[in-house]
Tab-separated table of C-alpha atoms in Angstrom:
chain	number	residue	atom	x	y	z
A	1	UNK	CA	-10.832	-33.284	-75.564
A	2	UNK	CA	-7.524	-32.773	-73.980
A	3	UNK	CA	-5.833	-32.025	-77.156
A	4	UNK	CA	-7.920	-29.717	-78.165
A	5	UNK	CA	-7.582	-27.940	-74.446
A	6	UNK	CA	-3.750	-27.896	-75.509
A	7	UNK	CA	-4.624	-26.254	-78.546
A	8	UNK	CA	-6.509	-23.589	-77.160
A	9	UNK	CA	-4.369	-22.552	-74.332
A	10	UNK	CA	-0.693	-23.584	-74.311
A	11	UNK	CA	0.005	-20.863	-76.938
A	12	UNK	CA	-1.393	-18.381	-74.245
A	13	UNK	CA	0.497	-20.273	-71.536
A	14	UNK	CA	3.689	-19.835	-73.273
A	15	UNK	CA	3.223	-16.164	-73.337
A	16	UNK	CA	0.844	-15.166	-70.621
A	17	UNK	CA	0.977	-15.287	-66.959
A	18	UNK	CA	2.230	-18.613	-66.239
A	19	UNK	CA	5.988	-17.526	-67.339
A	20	UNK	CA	5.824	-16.142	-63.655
A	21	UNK	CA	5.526	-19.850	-61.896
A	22	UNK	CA	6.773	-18.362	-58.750
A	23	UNK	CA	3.684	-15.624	-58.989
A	24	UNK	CA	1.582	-18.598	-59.652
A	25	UNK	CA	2.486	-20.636	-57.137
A	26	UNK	CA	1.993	-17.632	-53.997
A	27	UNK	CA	-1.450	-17.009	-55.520
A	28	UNK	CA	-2.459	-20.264	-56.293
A	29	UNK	CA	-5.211	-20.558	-53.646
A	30	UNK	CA	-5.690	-17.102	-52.522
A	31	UNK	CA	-9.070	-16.772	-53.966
A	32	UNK	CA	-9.283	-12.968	-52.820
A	33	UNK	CA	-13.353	-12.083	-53.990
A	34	UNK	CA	-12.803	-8.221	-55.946
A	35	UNK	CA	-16.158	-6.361	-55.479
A	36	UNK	CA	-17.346	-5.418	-59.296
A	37	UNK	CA	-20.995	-3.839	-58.717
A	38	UNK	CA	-23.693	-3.930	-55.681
A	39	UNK	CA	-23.985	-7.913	-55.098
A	40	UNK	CA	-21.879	-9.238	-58.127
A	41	UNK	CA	-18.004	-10.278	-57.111
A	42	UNK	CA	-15.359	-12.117	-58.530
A	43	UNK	CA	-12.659	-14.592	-58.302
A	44	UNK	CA	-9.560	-13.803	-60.857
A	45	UNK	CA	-7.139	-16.828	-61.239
A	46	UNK	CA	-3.695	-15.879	-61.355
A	47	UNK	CA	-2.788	-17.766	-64.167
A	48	UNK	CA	-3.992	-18.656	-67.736
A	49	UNK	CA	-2.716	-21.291	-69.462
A	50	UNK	CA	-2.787	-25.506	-68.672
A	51	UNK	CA	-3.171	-26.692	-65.311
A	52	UNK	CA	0.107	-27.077	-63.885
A	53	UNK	CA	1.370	-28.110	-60.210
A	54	UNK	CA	2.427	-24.628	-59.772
A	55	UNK	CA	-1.406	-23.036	-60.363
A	56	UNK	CA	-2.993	-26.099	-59.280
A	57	UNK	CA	-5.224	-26.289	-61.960
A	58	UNK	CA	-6.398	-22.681	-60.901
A	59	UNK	CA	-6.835	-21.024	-64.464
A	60	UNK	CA	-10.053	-19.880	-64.522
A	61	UNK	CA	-12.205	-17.259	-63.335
A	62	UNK	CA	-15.443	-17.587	-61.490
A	63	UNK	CA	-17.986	-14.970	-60.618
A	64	UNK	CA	-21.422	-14.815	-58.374
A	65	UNK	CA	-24.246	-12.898	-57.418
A	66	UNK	CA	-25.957	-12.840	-54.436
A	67	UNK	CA	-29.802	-12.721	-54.769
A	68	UNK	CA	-32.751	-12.212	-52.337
A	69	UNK	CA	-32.781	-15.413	-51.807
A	70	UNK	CA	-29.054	-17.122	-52.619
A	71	UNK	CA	-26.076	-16.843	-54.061
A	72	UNK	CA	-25.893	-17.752	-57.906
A	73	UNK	CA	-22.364	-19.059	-59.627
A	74	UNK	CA	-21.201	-18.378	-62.942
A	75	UNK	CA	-18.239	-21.231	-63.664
A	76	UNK	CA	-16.651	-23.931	-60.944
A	77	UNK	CA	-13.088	-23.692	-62.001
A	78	UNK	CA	-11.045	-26.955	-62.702
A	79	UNK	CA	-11.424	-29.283	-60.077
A	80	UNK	CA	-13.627	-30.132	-56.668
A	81	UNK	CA	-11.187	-28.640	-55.035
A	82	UNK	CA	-11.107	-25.256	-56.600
A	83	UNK	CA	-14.725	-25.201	-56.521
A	84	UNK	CA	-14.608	-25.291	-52.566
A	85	UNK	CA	-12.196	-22.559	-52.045
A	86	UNK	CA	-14.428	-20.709	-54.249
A	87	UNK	CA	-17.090	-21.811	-51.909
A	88	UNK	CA	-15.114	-20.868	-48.971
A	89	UNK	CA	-14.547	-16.778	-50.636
A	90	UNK	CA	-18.162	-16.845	-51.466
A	91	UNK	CA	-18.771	-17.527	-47.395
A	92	UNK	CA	-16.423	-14.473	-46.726
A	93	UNK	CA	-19.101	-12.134	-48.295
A	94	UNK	CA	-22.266	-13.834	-47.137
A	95	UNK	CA	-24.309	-16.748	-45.593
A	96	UNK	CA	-27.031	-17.100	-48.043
A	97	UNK	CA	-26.678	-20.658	-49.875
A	98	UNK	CA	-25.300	-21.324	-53.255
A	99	UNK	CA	-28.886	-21.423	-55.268
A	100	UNK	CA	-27.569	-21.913	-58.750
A	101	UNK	CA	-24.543	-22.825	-60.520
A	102	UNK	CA	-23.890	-21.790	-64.421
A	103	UNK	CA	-21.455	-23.456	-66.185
A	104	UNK	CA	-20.962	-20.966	-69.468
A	105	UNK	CA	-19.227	-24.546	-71.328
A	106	UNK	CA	-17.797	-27.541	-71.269
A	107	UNK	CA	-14.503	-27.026	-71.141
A	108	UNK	CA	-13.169	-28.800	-68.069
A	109	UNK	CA	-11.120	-25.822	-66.473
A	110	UNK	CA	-14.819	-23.807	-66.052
A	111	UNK	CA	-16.909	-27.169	-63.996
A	112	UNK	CA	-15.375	-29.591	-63.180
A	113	UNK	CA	-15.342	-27.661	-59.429
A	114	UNK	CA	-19.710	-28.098	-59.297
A	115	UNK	CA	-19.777	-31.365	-56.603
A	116	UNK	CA	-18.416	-28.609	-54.377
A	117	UNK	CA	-21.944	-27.350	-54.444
A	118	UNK	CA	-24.108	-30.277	-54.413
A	119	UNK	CA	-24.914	-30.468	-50.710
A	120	UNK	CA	-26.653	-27.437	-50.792
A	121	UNK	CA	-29.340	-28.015	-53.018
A	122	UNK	CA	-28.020	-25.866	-56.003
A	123	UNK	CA	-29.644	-26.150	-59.577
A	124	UNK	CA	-26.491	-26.712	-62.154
A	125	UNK	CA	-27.419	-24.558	-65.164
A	126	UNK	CA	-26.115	-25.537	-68.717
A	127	UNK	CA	-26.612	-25.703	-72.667
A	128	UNK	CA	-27.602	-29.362	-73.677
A	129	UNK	CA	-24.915	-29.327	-75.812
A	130	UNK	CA	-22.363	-28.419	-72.836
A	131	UNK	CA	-23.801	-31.140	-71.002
A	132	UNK	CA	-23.617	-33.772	-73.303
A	133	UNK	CA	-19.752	-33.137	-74.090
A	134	UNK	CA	-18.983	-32.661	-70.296
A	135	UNK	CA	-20.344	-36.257	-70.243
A	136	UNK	CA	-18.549	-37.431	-72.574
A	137	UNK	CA	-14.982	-36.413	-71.817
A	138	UNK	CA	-15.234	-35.400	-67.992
A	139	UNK	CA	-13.380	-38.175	-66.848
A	140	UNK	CA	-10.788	-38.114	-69.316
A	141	UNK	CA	-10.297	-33.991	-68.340
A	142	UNK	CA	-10.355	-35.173	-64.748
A	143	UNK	CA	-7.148	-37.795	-65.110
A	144	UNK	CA	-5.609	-35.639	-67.711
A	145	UNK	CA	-5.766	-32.538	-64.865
A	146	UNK	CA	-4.784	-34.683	-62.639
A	147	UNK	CA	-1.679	-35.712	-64.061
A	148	UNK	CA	-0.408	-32.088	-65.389
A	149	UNK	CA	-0.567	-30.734	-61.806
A	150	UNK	CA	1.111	-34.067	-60.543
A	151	UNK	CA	-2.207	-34.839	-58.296
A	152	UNK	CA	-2.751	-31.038	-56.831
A	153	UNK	CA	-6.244	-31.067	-57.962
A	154	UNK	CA	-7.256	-33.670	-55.642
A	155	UNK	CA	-10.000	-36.247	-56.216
A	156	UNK	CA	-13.101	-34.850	-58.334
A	157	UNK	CA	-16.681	-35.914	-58.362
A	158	UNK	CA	-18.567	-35.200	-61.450
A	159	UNK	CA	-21.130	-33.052	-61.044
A	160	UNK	CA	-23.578	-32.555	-64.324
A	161	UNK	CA	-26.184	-29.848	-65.205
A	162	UNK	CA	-29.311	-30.782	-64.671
A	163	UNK	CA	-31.427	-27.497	-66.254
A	164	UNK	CA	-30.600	-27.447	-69.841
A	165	UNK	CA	-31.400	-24.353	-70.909
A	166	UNK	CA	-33.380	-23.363	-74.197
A	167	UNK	CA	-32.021	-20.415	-76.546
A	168	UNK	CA	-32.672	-16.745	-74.889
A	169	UNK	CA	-33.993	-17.910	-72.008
A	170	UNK	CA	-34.873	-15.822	-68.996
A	171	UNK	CA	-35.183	-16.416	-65.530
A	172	UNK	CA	-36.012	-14.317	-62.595
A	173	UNK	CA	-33.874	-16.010	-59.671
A	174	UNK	CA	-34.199	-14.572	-56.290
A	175	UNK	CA	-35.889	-11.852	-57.130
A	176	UNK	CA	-32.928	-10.833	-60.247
A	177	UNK	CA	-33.480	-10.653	-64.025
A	178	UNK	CA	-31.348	-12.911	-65.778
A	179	UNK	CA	-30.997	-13.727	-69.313
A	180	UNK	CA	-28.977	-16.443	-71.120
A	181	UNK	CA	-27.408	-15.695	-74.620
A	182	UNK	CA	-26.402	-18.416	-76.661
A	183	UNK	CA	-23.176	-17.876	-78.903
A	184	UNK	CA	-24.327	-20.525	-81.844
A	185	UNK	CA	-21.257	-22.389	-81.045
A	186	UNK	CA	-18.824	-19.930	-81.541
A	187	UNK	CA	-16.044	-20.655	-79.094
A	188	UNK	CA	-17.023	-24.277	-78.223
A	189	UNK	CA	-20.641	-26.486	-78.914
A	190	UNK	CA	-23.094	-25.201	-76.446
A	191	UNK	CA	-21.316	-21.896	-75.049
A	192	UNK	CA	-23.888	-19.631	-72.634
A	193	UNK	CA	-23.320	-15.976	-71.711
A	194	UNK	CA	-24.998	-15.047	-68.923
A	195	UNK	CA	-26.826	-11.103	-68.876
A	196	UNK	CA	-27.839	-9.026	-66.356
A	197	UNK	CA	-29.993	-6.358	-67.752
A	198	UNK	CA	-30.953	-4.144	-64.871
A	199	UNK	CA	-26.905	-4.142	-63.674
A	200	UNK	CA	-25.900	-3.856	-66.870
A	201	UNK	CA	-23.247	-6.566	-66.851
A	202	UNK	CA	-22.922	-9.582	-68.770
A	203	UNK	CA	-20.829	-12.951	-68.091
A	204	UNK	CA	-19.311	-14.465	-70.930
A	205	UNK	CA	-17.193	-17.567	-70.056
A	206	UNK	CA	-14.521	-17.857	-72.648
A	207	UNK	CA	-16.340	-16.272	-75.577
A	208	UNK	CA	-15.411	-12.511	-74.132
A	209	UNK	CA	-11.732	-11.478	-73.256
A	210	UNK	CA	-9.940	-8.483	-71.761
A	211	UNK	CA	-5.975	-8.455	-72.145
A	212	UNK	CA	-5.506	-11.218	-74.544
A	213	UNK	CA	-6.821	-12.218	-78.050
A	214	UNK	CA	-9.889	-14.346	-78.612
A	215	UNK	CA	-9.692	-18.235	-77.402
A	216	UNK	CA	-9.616	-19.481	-80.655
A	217	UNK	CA	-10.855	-23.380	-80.955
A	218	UNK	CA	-10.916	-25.976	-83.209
A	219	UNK	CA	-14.436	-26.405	-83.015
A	220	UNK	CA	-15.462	-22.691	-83.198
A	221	UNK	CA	-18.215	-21.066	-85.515
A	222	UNK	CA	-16.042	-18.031	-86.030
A	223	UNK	CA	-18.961	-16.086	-88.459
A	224	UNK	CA	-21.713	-16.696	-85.366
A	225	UNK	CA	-18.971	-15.938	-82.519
A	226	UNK	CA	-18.231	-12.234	-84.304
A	227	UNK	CA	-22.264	-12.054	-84.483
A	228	UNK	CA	-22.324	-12.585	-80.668
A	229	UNK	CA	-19.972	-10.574	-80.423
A	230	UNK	CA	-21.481	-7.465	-81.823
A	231	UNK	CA	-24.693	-8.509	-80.298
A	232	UNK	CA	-23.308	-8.199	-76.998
A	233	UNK	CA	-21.223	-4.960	-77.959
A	234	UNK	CA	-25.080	-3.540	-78.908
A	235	UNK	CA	-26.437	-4.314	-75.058
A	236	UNK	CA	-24.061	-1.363	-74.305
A	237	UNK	CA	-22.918	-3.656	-71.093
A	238	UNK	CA	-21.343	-1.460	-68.110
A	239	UNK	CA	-19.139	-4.529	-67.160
A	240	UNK	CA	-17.627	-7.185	-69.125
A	241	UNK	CA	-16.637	-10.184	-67.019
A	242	UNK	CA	-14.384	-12.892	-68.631
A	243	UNK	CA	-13.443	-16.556	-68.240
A	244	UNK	CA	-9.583	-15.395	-67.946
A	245	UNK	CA	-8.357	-12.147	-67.219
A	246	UNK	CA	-9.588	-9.153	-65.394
A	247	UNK	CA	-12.408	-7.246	-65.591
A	248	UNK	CA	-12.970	-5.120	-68.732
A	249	UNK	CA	-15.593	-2.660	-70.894
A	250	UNK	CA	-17.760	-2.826	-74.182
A	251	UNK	CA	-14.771	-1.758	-75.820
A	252	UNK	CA	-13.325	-4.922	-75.872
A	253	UNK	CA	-15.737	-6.692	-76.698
A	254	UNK	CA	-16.292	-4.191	-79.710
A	255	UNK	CA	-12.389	-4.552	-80.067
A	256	UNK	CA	-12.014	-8.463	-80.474
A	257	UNK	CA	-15.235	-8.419	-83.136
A	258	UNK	CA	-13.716	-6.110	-85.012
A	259	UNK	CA	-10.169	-7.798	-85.334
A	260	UNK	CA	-11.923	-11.421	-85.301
A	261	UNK	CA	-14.212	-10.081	-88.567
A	262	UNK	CA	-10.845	-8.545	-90.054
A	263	UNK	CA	-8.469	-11.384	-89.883
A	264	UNK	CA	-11.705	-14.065	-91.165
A	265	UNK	CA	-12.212	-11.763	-94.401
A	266	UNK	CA	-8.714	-11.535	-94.889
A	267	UNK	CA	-8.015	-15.377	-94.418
A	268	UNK	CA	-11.678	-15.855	-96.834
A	269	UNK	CA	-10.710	-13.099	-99.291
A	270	UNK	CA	-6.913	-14.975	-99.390
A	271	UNK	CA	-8.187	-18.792	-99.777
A	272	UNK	CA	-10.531	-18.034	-102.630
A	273	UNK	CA	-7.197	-16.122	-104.184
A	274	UNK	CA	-5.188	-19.554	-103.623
A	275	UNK	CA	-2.698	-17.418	-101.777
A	276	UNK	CA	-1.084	-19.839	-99.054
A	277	UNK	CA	-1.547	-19.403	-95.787
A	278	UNK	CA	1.743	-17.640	-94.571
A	279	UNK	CA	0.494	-14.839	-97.148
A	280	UNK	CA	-2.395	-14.246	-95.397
A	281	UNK	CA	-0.762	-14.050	-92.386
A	282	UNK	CA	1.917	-11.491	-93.424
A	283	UNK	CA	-0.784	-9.619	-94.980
A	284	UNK	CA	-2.728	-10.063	-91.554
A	285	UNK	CA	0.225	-8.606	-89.619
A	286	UNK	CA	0.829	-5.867	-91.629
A	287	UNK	CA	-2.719	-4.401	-92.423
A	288	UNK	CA	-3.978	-5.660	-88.400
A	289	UNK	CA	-1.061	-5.234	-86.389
A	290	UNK	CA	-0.272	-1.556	-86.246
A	291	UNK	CA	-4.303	-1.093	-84.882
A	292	UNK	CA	-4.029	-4.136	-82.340
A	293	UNK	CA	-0.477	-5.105	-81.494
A	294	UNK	CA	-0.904	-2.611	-78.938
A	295	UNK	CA	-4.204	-3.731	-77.496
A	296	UNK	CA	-3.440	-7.125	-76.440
A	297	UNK	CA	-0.632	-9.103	-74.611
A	298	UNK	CA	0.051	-11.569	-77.146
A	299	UNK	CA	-0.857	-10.214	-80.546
A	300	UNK	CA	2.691	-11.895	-82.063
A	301	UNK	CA	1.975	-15.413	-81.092
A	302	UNK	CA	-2.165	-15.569	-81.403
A	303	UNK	CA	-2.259	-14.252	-85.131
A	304	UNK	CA	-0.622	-16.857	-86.157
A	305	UNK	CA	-2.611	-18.971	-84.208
A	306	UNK	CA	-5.909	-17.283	-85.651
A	307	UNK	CA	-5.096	-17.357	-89.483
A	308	UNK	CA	-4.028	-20.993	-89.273
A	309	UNK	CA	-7.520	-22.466	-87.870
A	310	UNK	CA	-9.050	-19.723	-89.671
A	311	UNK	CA	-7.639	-21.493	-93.064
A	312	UNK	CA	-8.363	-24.421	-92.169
A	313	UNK	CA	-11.722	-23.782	-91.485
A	314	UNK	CA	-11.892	-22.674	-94.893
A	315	UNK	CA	-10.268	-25.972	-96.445
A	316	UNK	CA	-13.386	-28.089	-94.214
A	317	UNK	CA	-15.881	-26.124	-96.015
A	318	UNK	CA	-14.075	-26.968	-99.606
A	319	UNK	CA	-14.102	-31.194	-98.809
């Protein structure tokens, strides 16, 4: 599990916001709560890339609602620790309890913070399939994390889901509409968005993105992640809220289907060609990059990144 975390975000690390350690460091644990519509806030890590000692493991975002009734979570960040400063912001806003907790995956940087929210009473929220993999590699996350921020994150309790949630489900908690939208797998086994119909926002963990290209994994469906991808783009949202990076629009989301479908026809169209794979990606820089160079941070360094694990995806589907 933790080499595939490496493989997903040190590429981004490398050219992201953790080339500013000194930034990271100052905003490590100010966990300043930005207002994004009546009752929904959220909490934007600095930094984006591995857990270091500089970000203390601080590389995710988290979000919440507050209800009628409570406050509901959407992500933990990366350690028991994180998860009570996020408890602490949450506090700065209102009183109400923490109700329910949504983890949107299993990757270890997004809840690995829920025994910060254990004592009171809240209902963990997952996919079955998120659950079963946090099971199975939580502890090695936990003394991998642990040893890339040189002990910062503290001691860690783990903390499961306990509602497994069934495809499409909705939920009326504390008095709001929710909905939860599978993404068939397409970043990681099990991913969950998280849709708020009358607000018009949606939550997408790691499957949605603002500044930076897709989080491509190893393990991604890449045809059902563009078809959640549109599908989302077609609920019109008002707000787009990410697992890293700020706040953004249905363009995105419009923006990283569209270059995600591109690049995947151009890597298919190539393999059944036999052209190798640094063809496709010169062709993929040439025909893509003048439309999206511009449109994210790290265009140079992801398409590369893309069209490799794009091939091989093709090459598993041959054996």
């Amino acid at each position: 599990m933790l080499k595939i975390f490496k493989q997903i975000l040190l590429p981004l690390a490398l050219t992201g916001l953790l080339a500013n350690s000194a930034q990271a460091t100052r905003a490590a644990f100010d966990f300043s709560v930005t207002p994004i519509a009546k009752n929904v806030y959220s909490l934007v890590a600095p930094s984006f890339g591995l857990p270091t000692p500089e970000n203390k493991g601080w590389n995710s975002n988290s979000h919440f609602v507050v209800t009628d009734k409570g406050v509901l979570v959407f992500d933990t960040g990366s350690s028991e620790a994180i998860g009570k400063e996020i408890k602490k912001a949450i506090k700065s806003v209102t009183d109400k309890p923490v109700l329910w907790v949504v983890n949107s995956h299993s990757h270890a940087d997004h809840w690995l913070g829920n025994a910060a929210f254990t004592n009171s009473g809240a209902e963990i929220i997952a996919s079955s399939q998120a659950a079963t993999t946090m099971k199975k590699y939580g502890q090695q996350d936990i003394d991998a994390f642990s040893r890339m921020t040189k002990g910062a994150t503290g001691t860690t309790h783990m903390t499961y889901p306990i509602s497994l949630l069934a495809q499409r489900e909705k939920r009326n908690l504390g008095g709001m509409e929710v909905e939860f939208i599978f993404s068939n797998d397409g970043h990681s086994p099990g991913d969950v968005l998280m849709w708020l119909p009358e607000q018009k926002i949606v939550f997408g963990g790691d499957v949605l993105n603002s500044d930076w290209m897709p989080i491509m994994t190893p393990h991604a469906n890449i045809p059902n992640l563009i078809d959640t991808l549109y599908a989302v783009a077609d609920l019109a949202p008002a707000v787009v809220l990410t697992g890293h990076g700020s706040a953004t629009t249905v363009k995105s989301v419009k923006r990283d289907a569209d270059l995600l479908a591109g690049v995947w026809k151009l890597v298919k169209d190539g393999y059944n060609k036999d052209k190798k794979q640094n063809e496709i990606l010169s062709q993929a820089k040439a025909i893509l990059g003048p439309k999206y160079k511009a449109l994210y941070k790290n265009f140079d360094s992801q398409i590369k990144q893309h069209v490799k694990q794009m091939y091989k995806k093709q090459q598993e589907q041959v054996i």
